[in-house]
Amino acid sequence: MTTSHAEPVDGKLPHEPEKATLEGRNKLVGFWLFLGGETVLFGTLFATFLALRGQTNDGPTANELFHLPLVAAATFILLVSSLTSVFAIQAMHKGKRNALALWLSITVVLGLGFLGLEIYEFYEYVKHKEFGMTTSAFSSAFYTLVGFHGAHVAFGIMWIGLIIGQLFRKGLTVVTAPKVYVSAMYWHFIDVVWVFIFTVVYLLGKVG
Amino acid sequence: MDWITTVDHKKIAVLYLIAGGFFFGIGGIEAILIRIQLMKPMNNFVSAQVFNELITMHGTTMIFLGVMPIIFAVMNAVVPLQIGARDVAFPFVNALGFWTFLFGGLLLNLSWLMGGAPDAGWTSYTPLSGSEYSGTHGVDFYTIGLQIAGLGTLIGGINFLATIITMRAPGMSYMRMPMFTWTTFITSAIILFAFPAITVGLVLLTFDRILGANFFDVAGGGNPVLWQHIFWIFGHPEVYILILPAFGIISEVIPTFARKRLFGYSSMVFATILIAFLGFMVWAHHMFTTGLGTVANALFSISTMLIAVPTGIKIFNWLFTMWGGQIRFTAANLFAVGFVPTFVMGGVTGVMLASAPADFQFHDTYFVVAHFHYVIVGGLVLGLFSGLHYWWPKMFGRVLSETLGKWTFWTFMIGFQLTFFVQHFLGLMGMQRRIVTYLPNQDFDLLNLVSSVGAFLMGVGVILFLVNIVITTRKPADAPNDPWEDGRTLEWSIPSPPPEYNFKQTPLVRGIDAYWKEKMAGHTEMTPAEPVGSIHMPSATPLPFVMSVGIFIAGLGLMFSKDDFGNAFMNGLFNNYIVVIIGLLITFGAMALRSLYDDHGWHIEPEDQDEKGVRT
Ligand code: HEM
Ligand SMILES: [Cu+2]
């Protein structure tokens, strides 16, 4: 078992730099586990939302509130950002640091776009629809579930931002590669969660 | 300073032990105060409000801040050694887990000093825990303190899982892992899947109380039973988080002192997995009386009783291990042997409670209190005592006094039976749980007195244990590698206490009970799996501590964000979430530091690898 840092041989990175060291492999395993926990977290939030989505307490209902074109645009942006993070990993496997940093930056910008739309959406509801955290059990559940996801997006943006910084400070190495890989996994995860939110909260809210 | 910055799993184990022991003491004092109040009828030793706070804090403290950290202490001390690893997978995260637990626990206990402790029971059922019925900040301390402490538990669990998955020595397949490592693995998996549920529950309750959300408030469309579901989806697995490590300890101690290998190793492994799985399917047996309906009650009743099957397998395997063994009744083994019948009794009353119609009678009586103390104290606490006596020499290089250990056992055991055995009958006679007092001449008087006397005796047992620790600590640290002489697993193959790097050379594992196997082949040491070389170590760092301080400040800020301090400056600080923001900035700042300045650790060269263990 190697516990030392396997340095890249004459400047060249190994084929899968994220798995080249024990530290890297640990990170990957640990992160998969973490995502298992996150699944339970969102599962509980979804269950709460499903239990309370009909409890509008004379406040606005889902059908009155949601404006699907806006949500569809946000969804589209987030899905594209998942794609760009895939491109980032491909660039990493080719050892192209600058391309990697560029794709990550695009991912971050798209994430910011998504977050902007979400903040705008919340603002509209609170300002013009009198739909706030305290309005009803439905509103509490809505803001908590969607807001938790939004907080995850915001965290991801900060995190990937820091990693881009590291790529410039330290380059693409067997130390930074696992971080890039893991942050991309995280980004896919919150994307998948959003697909569920889009379906369970918005689509179901419109039709059901 | 050394202790604040350490990332060594052996030192973190000591930190967990001290902090867990401290909170266990607080919880114990609370228990004694409860028992003084209930010693005689119509007593007014404490007020009803304080009584509610005492039972709430006693249960909460014992479970989350007392026994769980002590479990984590033993896991940290033992598991890396048992799998032949030099370290855990994430030393930094390991330290972070400890500090968040500690600061969460401190926050929770600050409530005693800052205007009222939580008072809605350790289950904090809504609407009792809502702002309407619980108007002090007590329940806020509960939600936010537990949230922070729970974070530490969760990342600790992830660390153990990753460690066991990736850091096992060559040859240690899953089916060769020692049982304590197995139960740590399964326990950590339960933590991973149960704790996020309570995380969400606590967030929802916080939002209800601080932001005026309506999750559990019927007037706003909410549903109080939802809290019970979320709480028990976490809460029932939680009892397996507590008991499985004890099973693991017993499975190590009994074979060692019976000089026989554990009977039915593979059935033990599968029984553990099965228990964990079923543990997630039975949460609503705590909710029979909420009106779920007969179908739900029947299903949860049956699934609960199913757990008796794998548990029974375990009990019989321990008995068969002892059968025909050359048993030595050391203090550690006394606790282990005493565990078996006591735990069986807790299990039997568990099956009784699992019968829904019977539970309508038992619910919220002292029968339930007796049941869960048989499991938690008679099971887990006896298991922990056993494990601590057993591994103390490995952790500290000093064998605890056997005489005092035996005294601890007998006083604690007799005290325990006195305290809780009679509570079964109190419950059957109708004495309710969580009541501040009772009327005289209902046949409750004598049994309550007995129960209180027993509690004092248990207190004496705990004090004897502390005395033992103090006396032992003054002796020289000269314990041999294998002080019990019959050690079976890898930790006994290295010095006591182990050097910082644990294994000079990673050992090669050739079977279950790896060290025993080598001894039987006439060897005194493990066969190494690698040449002597330079060993990489992680650097110490204060960042985990700083991050936890930040979270602590943010938690306090959030709790008081709606208060009027009668002072413009304080109001400005708290009501605009400035304190929260400062706390989060500290935490995120430390995270950013960690991310920007990589620390590659350091190396111990072969010439510095002497055989004697470093002192902890
Ligand atoms: C060491 C001696 C102990 C004594 C004398 C003791 C005594 C008591 C008493 C008198 C109650 C109150 C029952 C009621 O009125 O509802 C209680 C509740 C409880 N105890 Fe203990 N206990 C002890 C240890 C422990 C330990 C080690 C744990 C857990 C690890 C524990 C967990 C609980 C829990 C969860 C409750 C329920 C609190 C609630 O109703 O909210 N106890 N205990
Ligand atoms: Cu249960």
Coordinates of N, CA, C and O in Angstrom, one line a residue, chain A residues 1 3-5 7 22-23 25-34 36-38 40-42 44-45 47-48 51-52 55-57 133-142 144 148 155 158 162-163 165-166 169-170 175-176 179, chain B residues 84 86 88-90 158 161-162 165-170 192-194 196-197 199-201 203-204 207-208 211-215 219-223 226 230 506 530 534-536 588 591-592 594-601 603:
Chain A
M1 N 0.9 -1.2 0.0 CA 0.0 0.0 0.0 C 0.9 1.2 0.0 O 1.8 1.4 0.8
T3 N 1.6 5.0 0.7 CA 1.0 6.2 1.4 C 1.7 7.5 0.9 O 1.3 8.5 1.3
S4 N 2.8 7.3 0.1 CA 3.4 8.6 -0.3 C 2.7 9.1 -1.5 O 1.9 8.5 -2.2
H5 N 3.1 10.3 -1.9 CA 2.5 11.0 -3.0 C 3.2 10.5 -4.3 O 4.4 10.7 -4.5
E7 N 4.4 11.2 -7.5 CA 4.5 12.4 -8.3 C 4.5 11.9 -9.7 O 4.9 10.8 -10.1
L22 N -3.3 7.0 -3.2 CA -4.2 6.5 -2.2 C -5.1 7.6 -1.7 O -6.3 7.4 -1.5
E23 N -4.5 8.8 -1.5 CA -5.4 10.0 -1.1 C -6.5 10.2 -2.1 O -7.6 10.5 -1.7
R25 N -7.8 8.1 -4.2 CA -8.8 7.0 -4.2 C -9.7 7.2 -3.0 O -10.9 7.0 -3.0
N26 N -9.1 7.5 -1.8 CA -9.9 7.7 -0.6 C -10.9 8.8 -0.9 O -12.1 8.7 -0.4
K27 N -10.5 9.9 -1.5 CA -11.4 11.0 -1.7 C -12.6 10.5 -2.5 O -13.7 10.9 -2.3
L28 N -12.3 9.7 -3.6 CA -13.4 9.3 -4.4 C -14.4 8.4 -3.6 O -15.6 8.6 -3.7
V29 N -13.8 7.4 -2.9 CA -14.7 6.6 -2.1 C -15.5 7.4 -1.1 O -16.7 7.3 -0.9
G30 N -14.8 8.3 -0.4 CA -15.4 9.1 0.6 C -16.6 9.9 0.0 O -17.6 10.1 0.6
F31 N -16.3 10.4 -1.2 CA -17.3 11.2 -1.8 C -18.5 10.5 -2.2 O -19.7 11.0 -2.1
W32 N -18.3 9.3 -2.7 CA -19.5 8.5 -3.1 C -20.3 8.2 -1.8 O -21.6 8.3 -1.9
L33 N -19.7 8.0 -0.7 CA -20.4 7.8 0.5 C -21.2 9.0 0.9 O -22.4 9.0 1.3
F34 N -20.5 10.1 0.8 CA -21.1 11.4 1.2 C -22.4 11.6 0.3 O -23.5 12.0 0.8
G36 N -24.2 9.3 -0.9 CA -25.2 8.4 -0.3 C -26.0 9.2 0.8 O -27.3 9.1 0.8
G37 N -25.3 9.8 1.7 CA -26.0 10.6 2.7 C -26.8 11.7 2.2 O -27.9 12.0 2.6
E38 N -26.3 12.4 1.2 CA -27.0 13.5 0.6 C -28.3 13.0 -0.1 O -29.4 13.7 -0.1
V40 N -30.2 10.6 1.1 CA -31.2 10.5 2.2 C -31.7 11.9 2.5 O -32.9 12.1 2.8
L41 N -30.8 12.8 2.6 CA -31.2 14.2 2.9 C -32.2 14.7 2.0 O -33.3 15.1 2.4
F42 N -32.0 14.6 0.7 CA -33.0 15.1 -0.2 C -34.2 14.2 -0.3 O -35.3 14.7 -0.4
T44 N -35.6 12.8 2.3 CA -36.4 13.2 3.4 C -37.1 14.6 3.0 O -38.3 14.7 3.3
L45 N -36.4 15.4 2.4 CA -37.0 16.7 2.0 C -38.1 16.5 1.0 O -39.2 17.1 1.0
A47 N -39.9 13.7 0.6 CA -41.0 13.1 1.3 C -41.8 14.2 2.1 O -43.1 14.2 2.0
T48 N -41.1 15.1 2.7 CA -41.8 16.2 3.4 C -42.7 17.0 2.5 O -43.8 17.3 2.7
A51 N -45.7 15.2 1.3 CA -46.7 15.1 2.4 C -47.5 16.4 2.5 O -48.7 16.4 2.9
L52 N -46.8 17.5 2.3 CA -47.4 18.8 2.6 C -47.9 19.6 1.4 O -48.4 20.7 1.5
Q55 N -51.3 21.3 1.3 CA -51.7 22.1 2.4 C -51.4 23.5 2.2 O -50.4 24.1 2.8
T56 N -52.2 24.2 1.4 CA -51.9 25.5 1.0 C -52.5 26.6 2.0 O -52.2 27.8 1.8
N57 N -53.3 26.2 2.9 CA -53.8 27.1 3.9 C -54.4 28.4 3.4 O -54.0 29.5 3.8
M133 N -42.3 32.1 3.3 CA -42.0 31.0 4.2 C -43.2 30.6 5.1 O -43.5 29.5 5.4
T134 N -43.9 31.7 5.6 CA -44.9 31.5 6.7 C -46.3 31.3 6.1 O -47.2 31.1 6.9
T135 N -46.4 31.4 4.8 CA -47.8 31.4 4.3 C -48.5 30.1 4.6 O -49.7 30.1 5.0
S136 N -47.9 29.0 4.3 CA -48.6 27.7 4.4 C -47.6 26.6 4.6 O -46.4 26.8 4.5
A137 N -48.1 25.4 4.9 CA -47.2 24.3 5.0 C -46.5 24.0 3.7 O -45.4 23.7 3.5
F138 N -47.4 24.2 2.6 CA -46.9 24.0 1.3 C -45.7 25.0 1.0 O -44.7 24.6 0.5
S139 N -45.9 26.2 1.3 CA -44.9 27.2 1.0 C -43.6 26.9 1.8 O -42.5 26.9 1.3
S140 N -43.7 26.5 3.1 CA -42.5 26.1 3.9 C -41.8 25.0 3.2 O -40.6 25.0 3.0
A141 N -42.6 24.0 2.8 CA -41.9 22.8 2.2 C -41.3 23.2 0.8 O -40.2 22.7 0.5
F142 N -42.0 24.0 0.1 CA -41.4 24.4 -1.2 C -40.1 25.2 -1.0 O -39.1 24.8 -1.6
T144 N -38.1 25.3 1.4 CA -37.0 24.5 2.0 C -36.4 23.5 1.0 O -35.2 23.5 0.9
F148 N -32.9 24.4 -0.4 CA -31.7 23.6 -0.1 C -30.9 23.2 -1.3 O -29.7 23.2 -1.3
F155 N -23.0 26.6 -3.0 CA -21.8 26.0 -2.5 C -20.9 25.4 -3.6 O -19.7 25.6 -3.6
M158 N -19.0 28.1 -5.3 CA -17.8 28.6 -4.5 C -16.7 27.6 -4.6 O -15.5 27.9 -4.7
L162 N -13.0 27.9 -6.2 CA -11.7 27.7 -5.4 C -10.8 26.7 -6.2 O -9.6 26.9 -6.2
I163 N -11.4 25.7 -6.8 CA -10.6 24.7 -7.4 C -9.9 25.3 -8.7 O -8.8 25.0 -9.0
G165 N -9.0 28.3 -8.9 CA -7.9 29.0 -8.4 C -6.7 28.1 -8.1 O -5.5 28.4 -8.5
Q166 N -7.0 26.9 -7.6 CA -5.9 26.0 -7.3 C -5.2 25.5 -8.6 O -4.0 25.3 -8.6
R169 N -2.7 28.0 -9.4 CA -1.6 28.1 -8.4 C -0.7 26.9 -8.5 O 0.5 27.0 -8.5
K170 N -1.3 25.7 -8.6 CA -0.5 24.5 -8.5 C -0.5 23.6 -9.7 O 0.2 22.6 -9.7
V175 N -2.7 15.8 -7.0 CA -3.3 16.3 -5.8 C -4.6 17.1 -6.2 O -5.7 16.9 -5.6
T176 N -4.5 17.9 -7.3 CA -5.7 18.6 -7.7 C -6.7 17.8 -8.5 O -7.9 18.1 -8.4
K179 N -9.7 16.4 -6.7 CA -10.6 17.5 -6.3 C -11.5 17.9 -7.4 O -12.7 18.1 -7.3
Chain B
G84 N -4.8 -3.1 10.4 CA -3.4 -3.0 9.9 C -3.1 -1.7 9.2 O -2.2 -1.7 8.3
R86 N -2.0 2.5 8.9 CA -1.2 3.5 9.6 C -2.0 4.6 10.0 O -1.6 5.4 10.9
V88 N -6.3 6.7 9.5 CA -7.6 6.6 8.9 C -7.6 7.3 7.5 O -6.6 7.9 7.1
A89 N -8.7 7.1 6.8 CA -8.7 7.7 5.4 C -8.6 9.2 5.4 O -7.9 9.7 4.6
F90 N -9.2 9.8 6.3 CA -9.3 11.3 6.3 C -8.9 11.8 7.7 O -9.8 12.2 8.5
I158 N -18.5 8.6 7.9 CA -18.0 8.5 6.5 C -16.5 8.1 6.6 O -16.0 7.3 5.8
L161 N -16.1 4.4 7.3 CA -16.4 3.6 6.1 C -15.3 3.6 5.1 O -14.8 2.6 4.7
A162 N -14.8 4.8 4.8 CA -13.8 4.9 3.8 C -12.5 4.2 4.3 O -11.8 3.5 3.5
I165 N -12.9 0.6 3.9 CA -13.0 0.1 2.5 C -11.6 0.2 1.9 O -11.2 -0.8 1.2
T166 N -10.8 1.2 2.2 CA -9.6 1.4 1.4 C -8.3 1.1 2.1 O -7.3 0.9 1.5
M167 N -8.3 1.0 3.4 CA -7.0 1.0 4.1 C -6.6 -0.4 4.8 O -5.7 -0.4 5.6
R168 N -7.4 -1.4 4.4 CA -7.1 -2.7 5.0 C -5.7 -3.3 4.6 O -5.3 -3.1 3.4
A169 N -5.0 -3.9 5.5 CA -3.7 -4.5 5.2 C -3.9 -5.6 4.1 O -4.9 -6.2 4.0
P170 N -2.8 -5.9 3.4 CA -2.9 -6.9 2.4 C -3.3 -8.2 3.0 O -2.8 -8.6 4.1
L192 N -24.6 6.9 8.3 CA -24.6 7.6 7.0 C -26.1 7.7 6.5 O -26.4 8.7 5.9
F193 N -26.9 6.6 6.7 CA -28.2 6.7 6.1 C -29.3 7.2 7.1 O -30.4 7.5 6.7
A194 N -28.9 7.2 8.4 CA -29.9 7.7 9.3 C -29.8 9.1 9.7 O -30.8 9.9 9.9
P196 N -28.7 11.9 8.1 CA -29.3 13.0 7.3 C -30.8 13.2 7.5 O -31.3 14.3 7.3
A197 N -31.5 12.1 7.9 CA -32.9 12.3 8.1 C -33.2 13.2 9.3 O -34.0 14.1 9.3
T199 N -31.0 15.3 10.5 CA -30.6 16.7 10.0 C -31.7 17.4 9.4 O -32.0 18.6 9.8
V200 N -32.5 16.8 8.5 CA -33.6 17.5 7.9 C -34.7 17.8 9.0 O -35.2 18.9 9.0
G201 N -35.0 16.8 9.8 CA -36.0 17.0 10.8 C -35.6 18.3 11.7 O -36.5 19.1 12.0
V203 N -33.7 20.7 10.9 CA -33.8 22.0 10.1 C -35.3 22.4 10.1 O -35.6 23.6 10.3
L204 N -36.2 21.5 9.8 CA -37.6 21.8 9.7 C -38.1 22.4 11.0 O -38.8 23.4 11.1
F207 N -36.8 25.8 11.5 CA -37.5 26.8 10.6 C -38.9 27.1 11.2 O -39.3 28.3 11.2
D208 N -39.5 26.1 11.7 CA -40.8 26.3 12.4 C -40.7 27.3 13.5 O -41.5 28.3 13.7
L211 N -38.1 30.8 11.9 CA -38.6 31.5 10.7 C -40.1 31.5 10.6 O -40.7 32.0 9.7
G212 N -40.8 30.8 11.5 CA -42.3 30.8 11.5 C -42.8 29.9 10.4 O -43.9 30.1 9.9
A213 N -42.1 28.9 10.0 CA -42.6 28.0 9.0 C -43.7 27.1 9.6 O -43.9 27.2 10.8
N214 N -44.3 26.3 8.7 CA -45.5 25.6 9.2 C -45.5 24.1 9.1 O -46.5 23.4 8.9
F215 N -44.3 23.5 9.1 CA -44.2 22.1 8.9 C -45.0 21.3 9.8 O -45.7 20.3 9.4
A219 N -52.3 24.7 12.4 CA -53.0 25.9 12.0 C -52.5 26.3 10.6 O -53.3 26.9 9.9
G220 N -51.3 26.1 10.3 CA -50.7 26.5 9.0 C -50.8 25.4 8.0 O -50.2 25.6 6.9
G221 N -51.4 24.3 8.3 CA -51.5 23.2 7.3 C -50.5 22.1 7.6 O -50.4 21.2 6.8
G222 N -49.7 22.3 8.6 CA -48.6 21.3 8.9 C -49.1 20.1 9.6 O -50.3 19.9 9.9
N223 N -48.2 19.1 9.9 CA -48.6 17.8 10.4 C -47.6 17.3 11.4 O -46.5 17.0 11.1
L226 N -45.8 14.0 11.1 CA -44.6 14.0 10.2 C -43.3 14.1 11.0 O -42.3 13.4 10.7
I230 N -40.2 11.4 10.8 CA -38.8 11.7 10.5 C -37.9 11.4 11.7 O -36.8 10.8 11.5
T506 N 3.7 -2.7 7.2 CA 2.3 -3.2 7.1 C 2.3 -4.7 7.2 O 3.1 -5.3 6.5
E530 N 5.8 -5.5 3.5 CA 6.6 -4.5 2.8 C 7.9 -4.3 3.5 O 8.0 -4.6 4.7
S534 N 10.4 4.8 4.6 CA 10.0 6.1 5.1 C 8.5 6.1 5.2 O 7.8 5.6 4.3
I535 N 7.9 6.6 6.3 CA 6.5 6.6 6.5 C 5.9 8.0 6.4 O 6.4 8.9 7.0
H536 N 4.9 8.1 5.6 CA 4.2 9.4 5.4 C 3.2 9.7 6.4 O 2.4 8.9 6.7
F588 N -15.9 29.2 6.6 CA -15.6 29.1 5.2 C -14.2 29.6 4.9 O -13.5 29.2 4.0
M591 N -12.0 26.9 5.6 CA -12.0 25.9 4.5 C -11.2 26.4 3.3 O -10.5 25.6 2.6
A592 N -11.3 27.7 3.0 CA -10.6 28.2 1.8 C -9.1 28.1 2.1 O -8.3 27.8 1.2
R594 N -7.6 25.9 3.9 CA -7.2 24.5 3.7 C -7.1 24.2 2.2 O -6.2 23.5 1.8
S595 N -8.0 24.8 1.4 CA -8.0 24.4 0.0 C -6.8 25.1 -0.7 O -6.3 24.6 -1.7
L596 N -6.5 26.3 -0.3 CA -5.4 27.0 -1.1 C -4.0 26.6 -0.7 O -3.1 26.6 -1.5
Y597 N -3.8 26.3 0.6 CA -2.5 25.9 1.0 C -2.4 24.4 1.3 O -2.7 24.0 2.4
D598 N -2.1 23.6 0.3 CA -2.0 22.2 0.5 C -0.9 21.9 1.5 O 0.2 22.5 1.4
D599 N -1.1 20.9 2.4 CA -0.1 20.5 3.2 C 0.3 19.1 2.9 O -0.6 18.2 3.0
H600 N 1.5 18.8 2.5 CA 1.8 17.5 2.1 C 2.2 16.6 3.2 O 2.6 15.4 3.0
G601 N 2.2 17.1 4.4 CA 2.5 16.2 5.5 C 4.0 16.0 5.7 O 4.8 16.8 5.1
H603 N 7.5 13.0 6.8 CA 7.9 11.6 6.7 C 8.6 11.2 8.0 O 9.4 12.0 8.5

